[in-house]
Tab-separated table of C-alpha atoms in Angstrom:
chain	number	residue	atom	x	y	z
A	163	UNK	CA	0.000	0.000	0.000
A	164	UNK	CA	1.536	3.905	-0.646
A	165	UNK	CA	1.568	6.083	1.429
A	166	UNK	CA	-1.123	8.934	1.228
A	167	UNK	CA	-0.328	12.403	0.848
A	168	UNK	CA	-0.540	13.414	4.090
A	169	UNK	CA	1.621	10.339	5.603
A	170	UNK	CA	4.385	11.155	2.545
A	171	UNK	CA	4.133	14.897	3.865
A	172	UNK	CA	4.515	13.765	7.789
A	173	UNK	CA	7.445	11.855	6.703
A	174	UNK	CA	9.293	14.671	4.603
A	175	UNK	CA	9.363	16.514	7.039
A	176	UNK	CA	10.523	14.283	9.771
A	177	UNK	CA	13.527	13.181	7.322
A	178	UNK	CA	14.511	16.875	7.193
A	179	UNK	CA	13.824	17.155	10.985
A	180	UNK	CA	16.770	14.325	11.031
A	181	UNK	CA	19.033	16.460	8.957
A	182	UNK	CA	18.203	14.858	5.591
A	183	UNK	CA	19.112	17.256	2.818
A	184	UNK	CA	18.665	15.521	-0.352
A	185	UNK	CA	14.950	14.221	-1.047
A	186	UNK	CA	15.311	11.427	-3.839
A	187	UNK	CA	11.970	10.334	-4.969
A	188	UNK	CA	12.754	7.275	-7.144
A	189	UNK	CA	9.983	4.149	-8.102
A	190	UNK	CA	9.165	2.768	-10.460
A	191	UNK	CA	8.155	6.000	-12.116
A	192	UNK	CA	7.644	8.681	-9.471
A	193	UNK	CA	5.589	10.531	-11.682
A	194	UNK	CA	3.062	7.869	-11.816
A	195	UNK	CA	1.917	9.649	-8.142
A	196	UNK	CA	-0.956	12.017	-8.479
A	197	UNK	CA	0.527	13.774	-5.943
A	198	UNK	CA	4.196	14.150	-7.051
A	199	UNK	CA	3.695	17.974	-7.854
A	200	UNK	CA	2.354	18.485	-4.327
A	201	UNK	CA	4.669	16.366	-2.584
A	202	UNK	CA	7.678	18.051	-3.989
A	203	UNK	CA	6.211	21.371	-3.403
A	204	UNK	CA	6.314	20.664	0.446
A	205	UNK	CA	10.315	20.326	0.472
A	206	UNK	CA	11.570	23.523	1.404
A	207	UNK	CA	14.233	23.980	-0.684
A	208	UNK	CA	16.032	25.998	2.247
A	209	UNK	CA	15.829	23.024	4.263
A	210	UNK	CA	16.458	20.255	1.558
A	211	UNK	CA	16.814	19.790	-2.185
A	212	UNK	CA	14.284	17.412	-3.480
A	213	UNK	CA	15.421	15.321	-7.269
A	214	UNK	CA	14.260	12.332	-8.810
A	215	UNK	CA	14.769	9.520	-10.647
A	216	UNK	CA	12.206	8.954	-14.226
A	217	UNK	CA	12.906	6.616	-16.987
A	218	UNK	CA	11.865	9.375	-18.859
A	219	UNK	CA	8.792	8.746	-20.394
A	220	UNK	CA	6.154	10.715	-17.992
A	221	UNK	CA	8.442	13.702	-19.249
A	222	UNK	CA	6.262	15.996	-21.349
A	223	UNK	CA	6.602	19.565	-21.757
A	224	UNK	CA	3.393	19.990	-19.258
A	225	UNK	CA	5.267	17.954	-16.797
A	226	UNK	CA	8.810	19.510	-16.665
A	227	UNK	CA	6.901	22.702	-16.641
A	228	UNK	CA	5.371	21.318	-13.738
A	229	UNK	CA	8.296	19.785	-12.052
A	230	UNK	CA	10.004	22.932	-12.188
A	231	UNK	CA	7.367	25.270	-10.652
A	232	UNK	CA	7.158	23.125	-7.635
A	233	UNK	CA	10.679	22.970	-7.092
A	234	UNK	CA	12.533	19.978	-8.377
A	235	UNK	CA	15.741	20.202	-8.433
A	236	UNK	CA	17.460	17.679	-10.704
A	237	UNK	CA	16.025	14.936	-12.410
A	238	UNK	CA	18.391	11.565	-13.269
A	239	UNK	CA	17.191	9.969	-16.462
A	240	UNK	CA	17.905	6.155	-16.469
A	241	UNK	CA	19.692	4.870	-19.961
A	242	UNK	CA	20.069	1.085	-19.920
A	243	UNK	CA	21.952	1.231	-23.437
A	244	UNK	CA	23.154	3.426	-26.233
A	245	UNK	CA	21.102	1.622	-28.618
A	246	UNK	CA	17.600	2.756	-28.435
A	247	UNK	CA	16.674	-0.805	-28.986
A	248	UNK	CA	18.445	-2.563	-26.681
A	249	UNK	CA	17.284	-0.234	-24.084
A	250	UNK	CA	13.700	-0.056	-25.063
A	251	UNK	CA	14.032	-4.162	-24.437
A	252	UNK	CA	15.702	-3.795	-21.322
A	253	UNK	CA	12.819	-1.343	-20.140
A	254	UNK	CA	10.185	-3.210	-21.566
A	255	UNK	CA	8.645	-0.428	-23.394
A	256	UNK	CA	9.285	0.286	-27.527
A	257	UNK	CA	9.925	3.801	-28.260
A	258	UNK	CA	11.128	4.625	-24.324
A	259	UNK	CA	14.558	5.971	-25.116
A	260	UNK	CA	13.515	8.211	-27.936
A	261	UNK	CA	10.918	9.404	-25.227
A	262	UNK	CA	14.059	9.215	-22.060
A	263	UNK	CA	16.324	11.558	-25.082
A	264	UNK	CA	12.911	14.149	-25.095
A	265	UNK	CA	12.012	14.262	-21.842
A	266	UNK	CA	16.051	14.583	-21.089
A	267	UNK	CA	15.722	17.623	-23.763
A	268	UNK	CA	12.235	19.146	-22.002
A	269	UNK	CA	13.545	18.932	-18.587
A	270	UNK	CA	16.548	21.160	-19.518
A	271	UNK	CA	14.545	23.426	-21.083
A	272	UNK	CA	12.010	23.717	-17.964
A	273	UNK	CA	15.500	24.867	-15.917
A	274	UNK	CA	16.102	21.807	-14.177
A	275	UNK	CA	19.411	20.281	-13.466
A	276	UNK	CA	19.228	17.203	-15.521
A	277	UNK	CA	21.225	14.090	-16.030
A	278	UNK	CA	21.399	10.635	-17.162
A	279	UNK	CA	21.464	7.383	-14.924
A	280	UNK	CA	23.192	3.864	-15.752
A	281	UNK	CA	25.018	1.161	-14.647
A	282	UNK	CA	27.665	-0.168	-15.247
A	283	UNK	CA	29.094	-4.058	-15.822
A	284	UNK	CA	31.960	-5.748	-16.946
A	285	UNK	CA	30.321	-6.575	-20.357
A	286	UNK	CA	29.228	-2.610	-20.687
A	287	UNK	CA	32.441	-1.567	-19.756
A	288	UNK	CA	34.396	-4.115	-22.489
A	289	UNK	CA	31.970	-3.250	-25.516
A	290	UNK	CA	31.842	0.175	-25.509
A	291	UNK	CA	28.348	1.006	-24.168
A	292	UNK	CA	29.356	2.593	-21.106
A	293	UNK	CA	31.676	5.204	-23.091
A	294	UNK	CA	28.699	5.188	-25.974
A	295	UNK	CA	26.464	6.537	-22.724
A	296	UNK	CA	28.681	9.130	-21.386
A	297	UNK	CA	29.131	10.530	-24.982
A	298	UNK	CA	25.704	10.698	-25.234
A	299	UNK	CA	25.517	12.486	-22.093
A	300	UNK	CA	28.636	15.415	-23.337
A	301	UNK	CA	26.450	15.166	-26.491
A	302	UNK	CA	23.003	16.332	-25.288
A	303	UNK	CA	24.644	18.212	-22.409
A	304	UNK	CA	23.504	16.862	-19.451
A	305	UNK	CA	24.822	18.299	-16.113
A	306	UNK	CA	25.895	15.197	-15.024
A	307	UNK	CA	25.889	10.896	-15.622
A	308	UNK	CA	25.414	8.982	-12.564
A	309	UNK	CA	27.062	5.628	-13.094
A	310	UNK	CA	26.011	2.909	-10.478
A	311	UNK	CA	27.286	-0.778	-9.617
A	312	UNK	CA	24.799	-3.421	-10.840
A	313	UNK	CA	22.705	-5.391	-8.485
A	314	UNK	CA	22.676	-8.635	-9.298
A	315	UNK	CA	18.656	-8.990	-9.662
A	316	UNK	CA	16.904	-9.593	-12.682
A	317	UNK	CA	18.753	-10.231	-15.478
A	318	UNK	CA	21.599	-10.490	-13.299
A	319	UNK	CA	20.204	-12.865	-11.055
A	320	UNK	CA	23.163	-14.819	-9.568
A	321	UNK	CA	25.323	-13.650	-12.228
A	322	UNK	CA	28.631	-11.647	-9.945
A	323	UNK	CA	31.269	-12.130	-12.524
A	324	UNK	CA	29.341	-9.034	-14.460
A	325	UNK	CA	30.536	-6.804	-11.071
A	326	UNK	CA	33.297	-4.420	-12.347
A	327	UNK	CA	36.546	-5.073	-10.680
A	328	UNK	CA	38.264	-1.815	-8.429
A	329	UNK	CA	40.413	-1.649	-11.417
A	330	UNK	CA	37.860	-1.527	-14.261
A	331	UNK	CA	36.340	1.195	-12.162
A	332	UNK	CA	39.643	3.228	-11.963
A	333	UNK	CA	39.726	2.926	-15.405
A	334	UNK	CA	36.116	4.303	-16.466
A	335	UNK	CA	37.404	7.027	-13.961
A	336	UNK	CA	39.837	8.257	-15.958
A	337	UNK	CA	37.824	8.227	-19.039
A	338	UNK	CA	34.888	10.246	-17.171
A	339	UNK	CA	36.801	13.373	-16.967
């Protein structure tokens, strides 16, 4: 069951009681909430910068427009793959990067700090996807790309030996400057 609006509310603001200072709202697809406008209206952004997580495809013009007005301060767009296919596979959804590469291009233009989300594993890192990505990212100028560790769920069920090594990650390092 989710949280209401009120609950969501009550527990903002006791996070930022703690000391939190970065709100992430991630998912699924936060923007699937009704209430997402609302909700991020509520963070003070005095007290606490509030960003979120979308796969992109809830971002329409309206939305971003949206987003920004209440506050949000960064969105991280999640690219699976450089090829639109692959990724669209990986998400489940045909036609979702195209979408991700719009709502990337909407969010910018609403004045939010945007940037793209991936992970990385060893077979990314060996054929070129993982550069391919953070191209893409210089390309469309994104403020930033967020590169995580796999988890080994899903399609990675079980499956460690796709874990980057401390080395392969000291190399992608050096080629993300």
């Amino acid at each position: 069951k989710e949280l209401t609006t009120e609950e969501f509310k009550n527990l903002l603001d006791q996070a930022i009681a703690l000391g939190v200072v970065n709100i992430t709202l991630t998912g699924g697809e936060p923007l699937l909430r009704k209430d997402l406008f609302e909700l991020i209206k509520h963070v003070n952004p005095d007290d606490a910068n509030c960003m979120m997580f979308s796969n992109g495809e809830y971002l329409t013009e309206d939305n971003c427009n949206r987003l920004a007005e209440a506050g949000l301060f960064s969105v991280l767009v999640s690219i699976d793959s450089p090829d639109p296919e692959v990724h669209d596979k990986f998400r489940g959804i045909k036609g979702l990067y195209d979408k991700a590469m719009k709502g990337i291009e909407r969010a910018k233009n609403a004045g939010i700090l945007v940037g793209i989300s991936t992970y990385a594993t060893r077979e990314d890192y060996k054929d070129g996807s993982l550069e391919k990505i953070l191209e893409i990212g210089k390309e469309i100028g994104v403020h930033e790309v967020v590169v995580f560790d796999p988890v080994p769920t899903g399609k990675l069920i079980g499956n460690t030996d796709m874990i980057l090594s401390r080395e392969e990650k000291e190399e992608i390092a050096k080629f993300t400057n």
